[in-house]
Amino acid sequence: MVPTTSALICVLLLFWLEETVHSQRGHCAGKTCHAVFQEPRDFKGARSRCKEPSGELFVYSSASEVILNSIVGGISGQYWLEVHGTSERAEEAGLKNCSSISVVVGRKLEVLLEPCQKRLDGFLCQFAFDEPCGKLPTGGGAQVTYDTYMGFKVKNSETFPPGTIAVAEKVGSIFPDSKYVCFSSGWLKAPWNCEVMMGGCDHNCNSTTRSCICPAGQSLNSNNITCTKDPDTECEHECQKEGGTQVCKCDKDGRSRVAVDECTEENPCTGENKECEDTQEGFRCRCKGDFHEEEGVCVDSTICMKCEHRCENYRGVYQCVCLPGYKVSATDPTKCEQHCTERACLAKCITNDGKIQCSCPLGYISDTVNGTAYCTDINECENKRHCDHTCSNSFGGYKCSCDPGYELYKEYKCVKQKEKGDDESGSTSLYPTPESAQPAVVPSYIKTGSVLSITVFVVLLAVLLCFLVRNMLKRCGKFQLSSFKHHDIDIFYLQQVTTETYKRLSFD
């Protein structure tokens, strides 16, 4: 039996565990645990929350960055912490800024000062303890999950604080194989004392026998903590025990109904994104595909694995949200881009290879004032070509509008409206008409000059060509081949030449 004083301590620890929401995570080593709590609080509230289970705010130093990265890896946000007591000294001195750390996936951690009354995304705590437990020894491929009494799940740790609940279960199994509690550096297997969370029982606990009990129509599983429906309530004829299981048997005419498939007769799972699964113990409602159950509702949180900053559940739907100064990208709902709601905002600057590089949102231009980089809004309306008629500048963009009698077409063009009765339908044309005031591609005076120059050039070219042709005709009229006038040559070319004639001419 556990001593009375020790049992009381264990009761208090496990009572705290029962009342805490296990949506946080942490890491333990030796006799210290560090954890991140994603609960929006101001600095005072964060420090008070860490002290409730005998802890304190995480104390940051350059040597603690490895631990810090291990517990905030994969998440984004801004969290309260302590930097060697600077926040306490700041409060004593009447200062209004406290220490925090900015976490963005893929970027280096950055320590910042924020107003102490500001509610950040969460806070970091650290806890010291004695009599830690080692890893729970398991066999047969069982996996173990650990929940601490401080209110966070522990992963990839070698030690665990007293009051930690360890649940061992096989992959795909409906019920856990066993349940344990860390006490005095050892693991106590459930069921334990009924005064402590009903001894770890699924339904109820008998304090006299210190064993788990089940309601009518259900039997205790082999793990001695969970209950399942009795198969004899599902059998049409009789139920017999074979080995360690209950099976239905037929009567003499061979008829049998092994079990009623409650999923096919009438689907009892009517919740959104839920489906019915028939098992030997009866039906159970489970979430479809990538959906998982949270507070009785099936939600899909797979998008959270891709969120650049953080993820929130809004009316049962998870969606990515961005830190202040950013907004969700219009082209990718998992990415965040800079966002400014004023004429000028501080630029986002990073140091890369010793050089400072600053960036601004779309529609803003970077400017440096007194050594500080700012993003200043670009007034697109100063360029009159952006809109046909009227341009209204806004932070990060602009908007076009048209004069009376015109309609906006393709965001910046203005087309004239047709009056009703101009055609049979009386509809308004959304296409440009000759009357629409469209900006010319080039000024009209440039068009006129170009046409005149081309005309003059063509006329001159035609005149030159005429003189050239006329001159050639004159020269061809006077051209004579004088060498062809010799009478012998004329005969030679006009008469047929035979061999005899050739010899006679040669002797001549």
Coordinates of C-alpha atoms in Angstrom, one line a residue:
M1 CA 0.0 0.0 0.0
V2 CA 1.1 3.6 -0.7
P3 CA 1.8 5.6 2.5
T4 CA -0.9 8.1 3.5
T5 CA 1.2 11.2 3.0
S6 CA 2.6 10.1 -0.3
A7 CA -0.9 9.1 -1.5
L8 CA -2.2 12.6 -0.6
I9 CA 0.6 14.2 -2.7
C10 CA -0.2 11.9 -5.6
V11 CA -3.9 12.8 -5.3
L12 CA -3.1 16.5 -5.5
L13 CA -0.9 16.0 -8.5
L14 CA -3.3 13.9 -10.4
F15 CA -6.2 16.2 -9.6
W16 CA -4.3 19.1 -11.2
L17 CA -3.7 16.8 -14.2
E18 CA -7.4 16.1 -14.5
E19 CA -8.3 19.8 -14.5
T20 CA -5.7 20.9 -17.1
V21 CA -6.2 21.0 -20.8
H22 CA -3.5 18.9 -22.4
S23 CA -3.0 21.0 -25.6
Q24 CA 0.5 22.0 -24.7
R25 CA 3.9 20.3 -25.1
G26 CA 7.2 20.2 -23.5
H27 CA 10.5 18.4 -23.0
C28 CA 12.1 17.0 -19.8
A29 CA 15.7 16.3 -19.0
G30 CA 17.2 15.3 -15.7
K31 CA 15.0 17.0 -13.0
T32 CA 13.8 19.9 -15.1
C33 CA 10.9 20.3 -17.7
H34 CA 10.5 23.1 -20.1
A35 CA 7.1 23.7 -21.9
V36 CA 5.3 26.1 -24.2
F37 CA 1.7 27.0 -23.4
Q38 CA -0.3 28.5 -26.3
E39 CA -2.7 30.4 -24.0
P40 CA -3.1 34.2 -24.8
R41 CA -2.2 36.1 -21.6
D42 CA -0.4 39.2 -20.5
F43 CA 3.0 39.0 -18.7
K44 CA 1.6 39.0 -15.2
G45 CA -1.0 36.3 -16.1
A46 CA 1.7 34.2 -17.8
R47 CA 3.9 34.3 -14.7
S48 CA 1.0 33.4 -12.4
R49 CA 0.0 30.5 -14.7
C50 CA 3.6 29.0 -14.5
K51 CA 3.6 29.3 -10.7
E52 CA 0.3 27.4 -10.2
P53 CA 1.9 24.0 -10.7
S54 CA 5.1 25.1 -8.8
G55 CA 7.0 26.5 -11.9
E56 CA 8.3 29.8 -13.2
L57 CA 8.7 31.6 -16.5
F58 CA 11.4 30.2 -18.8
V59 CA 14.8 31.9 -18.1
Y60 CA 16.4 32.7 -21.5
S61 CA 20.1 32.7 -22.1
S62 CA 22.3 31.9 -25.1
A63 CA 23.0 28.5 -23.6
S64 CA 19.3 27.7 -23.4
E65 CA 18.6 28.2 -27.2
V66 CA 19.0 24.5 -27.9
I67 CA 16.3 23.7 -25.3
L68 CA 14.1 26.5 -26.6
N69 CA 14.3 25.3 -30.2
S70 CA 13.3 21.8 -29.1
I71 CA 10.0 22.9 -27.6
V72 CA 9.0 25.6 -30.1
G73 CA 10.0 23.8 -33.3
G74 CA 7.2 23.9 -35.9
I75 CA 5.1 26.6 -34.3
S76 CA 5.0 30.4 -34.7
G77 CA 4.0 33.2 -32.4
Q78 CA 5.2 35.5 -29.7
Y79 CA 5.6 34.2 -26.2
W80 CA 6.5 35.7 -22.7
L81 CA 9.7 34.5 -21.0
E82 CA 12.3 35.9 -18.5
V83 CA 15.8 37.2 -19.4
H84 CA 17.8 36.9 -16.2
G85 CA 15.2 38.7 -14.1
T86 CA 15.1 41.8 -16.4
S87 CA 11.2 41.8 -16.3
E88 CA 11.1 41.8 -12.5
R89 CA 13.6 44.6 -12.3
A90 CA 11.6 46.5 -15.0
E91 CA 8.5 46.2 -12.8
E92 CA 10.3 47.4 -9.7
A93 CA 11.6 50.4 -11.7
G94 CA 8.2 51.2 -13.0
L95 CA 9.0 50.3 -16.6
K96 CA 6.2 49.0 -18.8
N97 CA 8.0 46.6 -21.2
C98 CA 8.6 42.9 -20.5
S99 CA 10.7 40.2 -22.2
S100 CA 9.3 38.0 -25.0
I101 CA 10.5 36.0 -27.8
S102 CA 9.3 36.0 -31.4
V103 CA 9.1 32.5 -33.1
V104 CA 8.6 32.2 -36.9
V105 CA 9.1 28.9 -38.7
G106 CA 12.3 28.9 -40.7
R107 CA 13.7 32.1 -39.0
K108 CA 16.0 32.7 -36.1
L109 CA 14.5 33.3 -32.6
E110 CA 14.4 37.0 -31.7
V111 CA 14.1 38.4 -28.2
L112 CA 11.9 41.5 -28.0
L113 CA 10.4 43.9 -25.4
E114 CA 6.6 44.3 -25.4
P115 CA 4.2 46.2 -23.2
C116 CA 3.6 44.1 -20.2
Q117 CA -0.2 44.4 -20.5
K118 CA -0.2 43.1 -24.0
R119 CA -1.8 39.7 -24.5
L120 CA 0.7 37.5 -26.5
D121 CA 0.1 34.1 -28.1
G122 CA 1.4 32.3 -25.0
F123 CA 4.3 31.8 -22.6
L124 CA 7.2 29.5 -21.8
C125 CA 7.5 27.8 -18.4
Q126 CA 10.1 25.7 -16.6
F127 CA 9.6 23.2 -13.7
A128 CA 12.0 21.6 -11.3
F129 CA 11.1 18.3 -9.5
D130 CA 12.6 15.3 -7.6
E131 CA 12.2 11.5 -7.9
P132 CA 11.8 11.4 -11.7
C133 CA 10.7 8.3 -13.6
G134 CA 12.5 6.9 -16.6
K135 CA 10.8 5.6 -19.8
L136 CA 8.1 3.1 -19.3
P137 CA 9.3 -0.4 -20.4
T138 CA 7.0 -1.8 -23.1
G139 CA 6.9 -4.8 -25.4
G140 CA 4.9 -6.1 -28.3
G141 CA 5.2 -2.9 -30.4
A142 CA 3.1 -0.8 -27.9
Q143 CA 3.4 3.0 -28.1
V144 CA 3.4 5.2 -25.0
T145 CA 2.0 8.7 -24.5
Y146 CA 3.0 10.8 -21.5
D147 CA 0.9 13.6 -19.8
T148 CA 2.4 15.6 -17.0
Y149 CA 0.6 17.0 -14.0
M150 CA 1.8 20.5 -15.1
G151 CA -0.5 20.3 -18.1
F152 CA 1.5 19.4 -21.2
K153 CA 2.4 16.3 -23.2
V154 CA 6.0 15.1 -23.1
K155 CA 7.8 13.8 -26.2
N156 CA 11.3 12.6 -26.9
S157 CA 12.3 12.7 -23.2
E158 CA 14.3 10.3 -21.0
T159 CA 12.9 11.4 -17.6
F160 CA 9.3 12.3 -16.4
P161 CA 8.1 14.2 -13.3
P162 CA 6.0 12.6 -10.5
G163 CA 2.3 12.5 -11.3
T164 CA 2.9 11.8 -15.1
I165 CA 0.3 9.5 -16.6
A166 CA 1.7 7.0 -19.1
V167 CA -0.8 5.1 -21.5
A168 CA 0.5 2.2 -23.5
E169 CA -1.5 1.1 -26.5
K170 CA -0.9 -0.7 -29.8
V171 CA -1.4 1.0 -33.2
G172 CA -5.0 0.5 -34.4
S173 CA -6.2 -0.8 -31.0
I174 CA -9.5 0.6 -29.7
F175 CA -8.5 0.3 -26.0
P176 CA -5.2 0.9 -24.3
D177 CA -3.1 -2.0 -23.1
S178 CA -2.4 -0.5 -19.7
K179 CA -2.1 2.8 -17.8
Y180 CA 0.5 3.9 -15.2
V181 CA 1.3 6.8 -12.9
C182 CA 4.8 8.0 -12.0
F183 CA 5.3 7.8 -8.2
S184 CA 8.6 7.7 -6.2
S185 CA 10.7 7.1 -9.3
G186 CA 8.5 4.2 -10.3
W187 CA 5.4 3.4 -12.4
L188 CA 2.2 2.3 -10.6
K189 CA -0.1 0.3 -12.9
A190 CA -3.8 1.0 -12.9
P191 CA -6.1 0.4 -11.2
W192 CA -4.5 2.3 -8.2
N193 CA -6.3 3.9 -5.3
C194 CA -9.9 4.8 -6.2
E195 CA -9.5 8.2 -4.5
V196 CA -7.1 9.2 -7.3
M197 CA -9.0 9.8 -10.5
M198 CA -11.1 6.7 -9.9
G199 CA -8.0 4.5 -9.9
G200 CA -7.5 5.2 -13.6
C201 CA -10.7 3.2 -14.4
D202 CA -12.8 3.9 -17.5
H203 CA -16.1 3.8 -15.8
N204 CA -16.0 3.4 -12.0
C205 CA -13.9 2.0 -9.2
N206 CA -14.6 -0.2 -6.2
S207 CA -12.7 1.3 -3.2
T208 CA -13.0 -1.9 -1.2
T209 CA -11.4 -4.2 -3.8
R210 CA -9.5 -1.4 -5.5
S211 CA -10.7 -2.7 -8.9
C212 CA -12.5 -1.2 -11.9
I213 CA -16.2 -2.0 -12.4
C214 CA -18.5 -1.7 -15.4
P215 CA -22.1 -0.8 -15.9
A216 CA -24.8 -3.4 -16.7
G217 CA -24.4 -5.0 -20.1
Q218 CA -20.7 -4.4 -20.2
S219 CA -17.7 -6.4 -19.2
L220 CA -14.2 -5.5 -18.0
N221 CA -11.5 -5.8 -20.7
S222 CA -8.3 -7.7 -20.1
N223 CA -6.5 -4.4 -19.3
N224 CA -8.7 -4.2 -16.2
I225 CA -9.5 -0.5 -16.7
T226 CA -11.8 -0.2 -19.7
C227 CA -15.3 -1.7 -20.4
T228 CA -16.9 -3.3 -23.5
K229 CA -20.4 -4.4 -24.4
D230 CA -21.3 -8.0 -23.6
P231 CA -21.7 -10.0 -26.8
D232 CA -24.5 -12.0 -25.4
T233 CA -26.8 -9.0 -25.8
E234 CA -26.2 -9.1 -29.5
C235 CA -26.7 -12.8 -30.1
E236 CA -30.0 -14.0 -31.5
H237 CA -29.9 -17.5 -29.8
E238 CA -27.1 -18.2 -27.3
C239 CA -23.7 -17.0 -26.4
Q240 CA -20.7 -19.2 -25.4
K241 CA -17.2 -18.5 -24.2
E242 CA -14.4 -19.8 -26.4
G243 CA -11.0 -19.1 -25.2
G244 CA -10.8 -15.5 -24.1
T245 CA -13.7 -14.3 -26.2
Q246 CA -17.5 -14.6 -26.4
V247 CA -19.1 -15.9 -29.6
C248 CA -22.7 -16.4 -30.7
K249 CA -24.0 -20.0 -31.4
C250 CA -26.8 -21.1 -33.6
D251 CA -29.8 -23.3 -32.7
K252 CA -30.5 -26.7 -34.2
D253 CA -32.0 -25.3 -37.5
G254 CA -28.7 -23.5 -38.2
R255 CA -30.0 -20.0 -37.9
S256 CA -27.9 -17.4 -36.3
R257 CA -27.4 -13.7 -36.1
V258 CA -23.8 -13.3 -35.0
A259 CA -24.2 -9.6 -34.4
V260 CA -26.5 -6.8 -35.6
D261 CA -24.7 -4.5 -38.0
E262 CA -26.1 -1.3 -36.5
C263 CA -24.3 0.8 -39.1
T264 CA -26.1 -0.7 -42.1
E265 CA -29.6 -1.0 -40.5
E266 CA -29.7 2.6 -39.4
N267 CA -26.7 4.9 -39.3
P268 CA -26.5 6.2 -35.7
C269 CA -23.6 8.6 -36.6
T270 CA -25.3 11.7 -37.8
G271 CA -22.6 14.2 -36.9
E272 CA -20.9 16.1 -39.7
N273 CA -17.8 14.4 -41.1
K274 CA -18.5 11.3 -39.0
E275 CA -18.9 7.7 -40.1
C276 CA -20.1 4.5 -38.4
E277 CA -17.8 1.5 -37.8
D278 CA -19.1 -1.9 -36.7
T279 CA -16.9 -3.8 -34.2
Q280 CA -17.2 -6.9 -32.1
E281 CA -18.0 -4.7 -29.1
G282 CA -20.6 -2.8 -31.1
F283 CA -20.7 0.2 -33.3
R284 CA -18.6 3.3 -32.8
C285 CA -18.6 6.7 -34.5
R286 CA -15.4 7.9 -35.9
C287 CA -14.2 10.8 -38.0
K288 CA -13.7 10.4 -41.7
G289 CA -10.4 10.5 -43.5
D290 CA -8.0 13.2 -42.2
F291 CA -10.6 14.5 -39.7
H292 CA -10.1 14.0 -36.0
E293 CA -12.4 14.6 -33.1
E294 CA -12.1 17.7 -30.9
E295 CA -14.8 18.5 -28.3
G296 CA -17.2 16.1 -30.0
V297 CA -16.7 17.7 -33.4
C298 CA -14.7 16.2 -36.4
V299 CA -12.3 18.8 -37.7
D300 CA -9.5 18.7 -40.3
S301 CA -6.3 20.2 -38.9
T302 CA -3.9 19.0 -41.7
I303 CA -3.6 22.6 -42.9
C304 CA -1.9 23.5 -39.6
M305 CA 1.2 21.6 -40.6
K306 CA 1.7 24.0 -43.5
C307 CA 0.9 27.3 -41.7
E308 CA 3.8 29.8 -41.8
H309 CA 2.8 31.5 -38.6
R310 CA 0.0 29.8 -36.5
C311 CA -3.3 28.0 -36.9
E312 CA -6.6 28.6 -35.2
N313 CA -9.9 26.7 -35.0
Y314 CA -12.8 29.0 -36.2
R315 CA -16.2 27.5 -35.8
G316 CA -14.9 23.9 -36.3
V317 CA -12.7 24.8 -39.2
Y318 CA -8.9 25.2 -38.9
Q319 CA -7.3 28.0 -40.8
C320 CA -4.0 29.8 -40.9
V321 CA -3.6 33.2 -39.2
C322 CA -0.8 35.6 -39.2
L323 CA 1.1 37.6 -36.6
P324 CA 0.4 41.4 -36.2
G325 CA 1.9 43.3 -39.2
Y326 CA 1.1 40.4 -41.6
K327 CA -1.9 39.1 -43.5
V328 CA -2.8 35.8 -45.1
S329 CA -1.6 35.7 -48.7
A330 CA -4.3 36.0 -51.4
T331 CA -2.5 33.3 -53.5
D332 CA -1.6 30.9 -50.7
P333 CA -3.8 30.5 -47.6
T334 CA -0.8 29.0 -45.7
K335 CA 1.6 31.9 -46.2
C336 CA 1.8 35.3 -44.6
E337 CA 2.8 38.6 -46.2
Q338 CA 3.5 42.0 -44.8
H339 CA 0.5 44.2 -44.2
C340 CA 0.4 47.9 -43.4
T341 CA -2.8 49.8 -42.6
E342 CA -1.1 53.3 -42.4
R343 CA 0.6 55.6 -44.7
A344 CA 4.0 54.6 -43.3
C345 CA 5.1 51.5 -41.3
L346 CA 8.3 50.1 -40.0
A347 CA 10.1 48.0 -42.7
K348 CA 10.9 44.3 -41.9
C349 CA 14.6 44.0 -42.0
I350 CA 16.9 41.0 -41.7
T351 CA 20.7 40.7 -41.6
N352 CA 22.1 38.5 -44.3
D353 CA 25.9 38.1 -44.5
G354 CA 26.5 41.3 -42.6
K355 CA 24.2 43.3 -44.8
I356 CA 20.8 44.6 -43.7
Q357 CA 18.0 43.8 -46.2
C358 CA 14.6 45.5 -45.8
S359 CA 11.3 44.6 -47.5
C360 CA 8.0 46.3 -47.8
P361 CA 4.4 45.2 -48.6
L362 CA 3.1 45.5 -52.2
G363 CA 2.2 49.2 -52.9
Y364 CA 4.8 50.5 -50.5
I365 CA 8.4 51.7 -51.1
S366 CA 11.3 51.5 -48.6
D367 CA 12.6 54.8 -47.2
T368 CA 15.2 55.6 -44.5
V369 CA 14.6 58.4 -42.0
N370 CA 17.2 59.1 -39.3
G371 CA 18.7 55.6 -39.8
T372 CA 15.3 53.8 -39.5
A373 CA 13.8 52.0 -42.4
Y374 CA 10.2 52.8 -43.2
C375 CA 7.7 51.6 -45.8
T376 CA 5.9 54.5 -47.3
D377 CA 2.7 54.2 -49.4
I378 CA 3.0 54.8 -53.1
N379 CA 0.4 57.2 -54.5
E380 CA -0.5 55.5 -57.7
C381 CA -3.0 58.3 -58.5
E382 CA -0.1 60.7 -59.3
N383 CA 0.3 58.8 -62.5
K384 CA -2.9 59.8 -64.4
R385 CA -2.7 56.7 -66.7
H386 CA -3.8 54.3 -64.0
C387 CA -7.5 55.3 -64.4
D388 CA -9.6 56.7 -67.2
H389 CA -11.5 59.2 -65.0
T390 CA -11.1 59.3 -61.2
C391 CA -8.4 57.7 -59.1
S392 CA -8.7 57.2 -55.3
N393 CA -5.5 56.3 -53.5
S394 CA -5.6 53.8 -50.6
F395 CA -2.9 52.3 -48.4
G396 CA -1.1 49.7 -50.5
G397 CA -3.3 50.3 -53.6
Y398 CA -5.8 52.4 -55.5
K399 CA -9.3 52.4 -56.9
C400 CA -10.8 53.7 -60.1
S401 CA -14.2 55.3 -60.5
C402 CA -16.1 56.8 -63.5
D403 CA -18.0 60.0 -64.2
P404 CA -21.8 59.9 -64.4
G405 CA -23.0 58.1 -67.5
Y406 CA -20.0 55.8 -67.6
E407 CA -19.3 52.4 -66.1
L408 CA -16.1 50.8 -64.9
Y409 CA -14.7 48.1 -67.2
K410 CA -11.8 45.9 -66.3
E411 CA -11.0 47.8 -63.0
Y412 CA -9.6 51.0 -64.7
K413 CA -11.4 51.7 -68.0
C414 CA -14.6 53.7 -68.3
V415 CA -17.1 53.0 -70.9
K416 CA -20.2 55.0 -71.8
Q417 CA -23.5 53.5 -70.7
K418 CA -26.2 53.0 -73.3
E419 CA -29.6 54.5 -72.6
K420 CA -32.5 52.1 -72.3
G421 CA -34.3 51.9 -75.6
D422 CA -31.1 52.0 -77.7
D423 CA -31.6 48.3 -78.3
E424 CA -34.3 45.8 -77.8
S425 CA -33.0 44.4 -74.6
G426 CA -32.3 47.8 -73.0
S427 CA -29.1 46.4 -71.6
T428 CA -26.0 48.4 -70.9
S429 CA -22.9 47.7 -73.0
L430 CA -19.8 46.8 -71.1
Y431 CA -17.5 47.1 -74.1
P432 CA -15.7 50.3 -75.2
T433 CA -17.5 52.5 -77.7
P434 CA -16.0 55.2 -79.9
E435 CA -17.4 57.8 -77.4
S436 CA -15.4 56.3 -74.5
A437 CA -12.6 58.4 -73.2
Q438 CA -9.7 56.0 -73.5
P439 CA -6.2 57.3 -73.1
A440 CA -4.3 57.4 -76.5
V441 CA -1.4 55.1 -76.9
V442 CA 0.6 58.2 -78.2
P443 CA -0.3 61.9 -78.4
S444 CA -2.3 63.0 -81.5
Y445 CA 0.4 65.5 -82.6
I446 CA 2.9 62.7 -82.8
K447 CA 0.5 60.6 -84.9
T448 CA 0.0 63.6 -87.4
G449 CA 3.7 64.3 -87.8
S450 CA 4.5 60.7 -88.4
V451 CA 1.8 60.4 -91.2
L452 CA 3.1 63.7 -92.9
S453 CA 6.7 62.5 -92.8
I454 CA 5.8 59.2 -94.3
T455 CA 3.8 60.8 -97.1
V456 CA 6.6 63.2 -98.1
F457 CA 9.1 60.4 -98.1
V458 CA 6.9 58.2 -100.4
V459 CA 6.4 61.2 -102.9
L460 CA 10.2 61.8 -103.1
L461 CA 10.9 58.2 -103.6
A462 CA 8.3 58.0 -106.5
V463 CA 9.9 61.1 -108.2
L464 CA 13.4 59.7 -107.9
L465 CA 12.2 56.4 -109.4
C466 CA 10.6 58.1 -112.3
F467 CA 13.8 60.0 -113.2
L468 CA 15.8 56.8 -113.0
V469 CA 13.5 54.9 -115.3
R470 CA 13.4 57.8 -117.8
N471 CA 17.2 58.1 -117.9
M472 CA 17.6 54.3 -118.5
L473 CA 15.1 54.4 -121.4
K474 CA 17.0 57.2 -123.1
R475 CA 20.4 55.4 -122.9
C476 CA 18.9 52.2 -124.2
G477 CA 17.6 54.1 -127.4
K478 CA 21.1 55.3 -128.4
F479 CA 22.9 52.0 -127.7
Q480 CA 24.5 50.3 -130.9
L481 CA 26.8 47.3 -131.3
S482 CA 29.2 48.8 -133.9
S483 CA 31.4 45.6 -134.0
F484 CA 28.4 43.8 -135.4
K485 CA 28.1 46.1 -138.6
H486 CA 30.9 44.3 -140.6
H487 CA 29.4 42.7 -143.7
D488 CA 31.3 39.5 -143.3
I489 CA 30.2 39.0 -139.8
D490 CA 26.6 39.7 -140.8
I491 CA 26.8 36.9 -143.4
F492 CA 28.4 34.6 -141.0
Y493 CA 25.6 35.1 -138.5
L494 CA 22.8 35.1 -141.1
Q495 CA 23.9 32.2 -143.4
Q496 CA 24.1 28.6 -142.6
V497 CA 27.8 27.6 -142.3
T498 CA 28.9 24.3 -143.7
T499 CA 32.3 22.6 -143.7
E500 CA 33.1 23.6 -147.3
T501 CA 32.1 27.2 -146.7
Y502 CA 34.4 27.3 -143.6
K503 CA 37.4 26.0 -145.6
R504 CA 36.8 28.5 -148.4
L505 CA 36.6 31.4 -146.0
S506 CA 39.7 30.2 -144.4
F507 CA 41.7 30.2 -147.7
D508 CA 40.4 33.7 -148.5

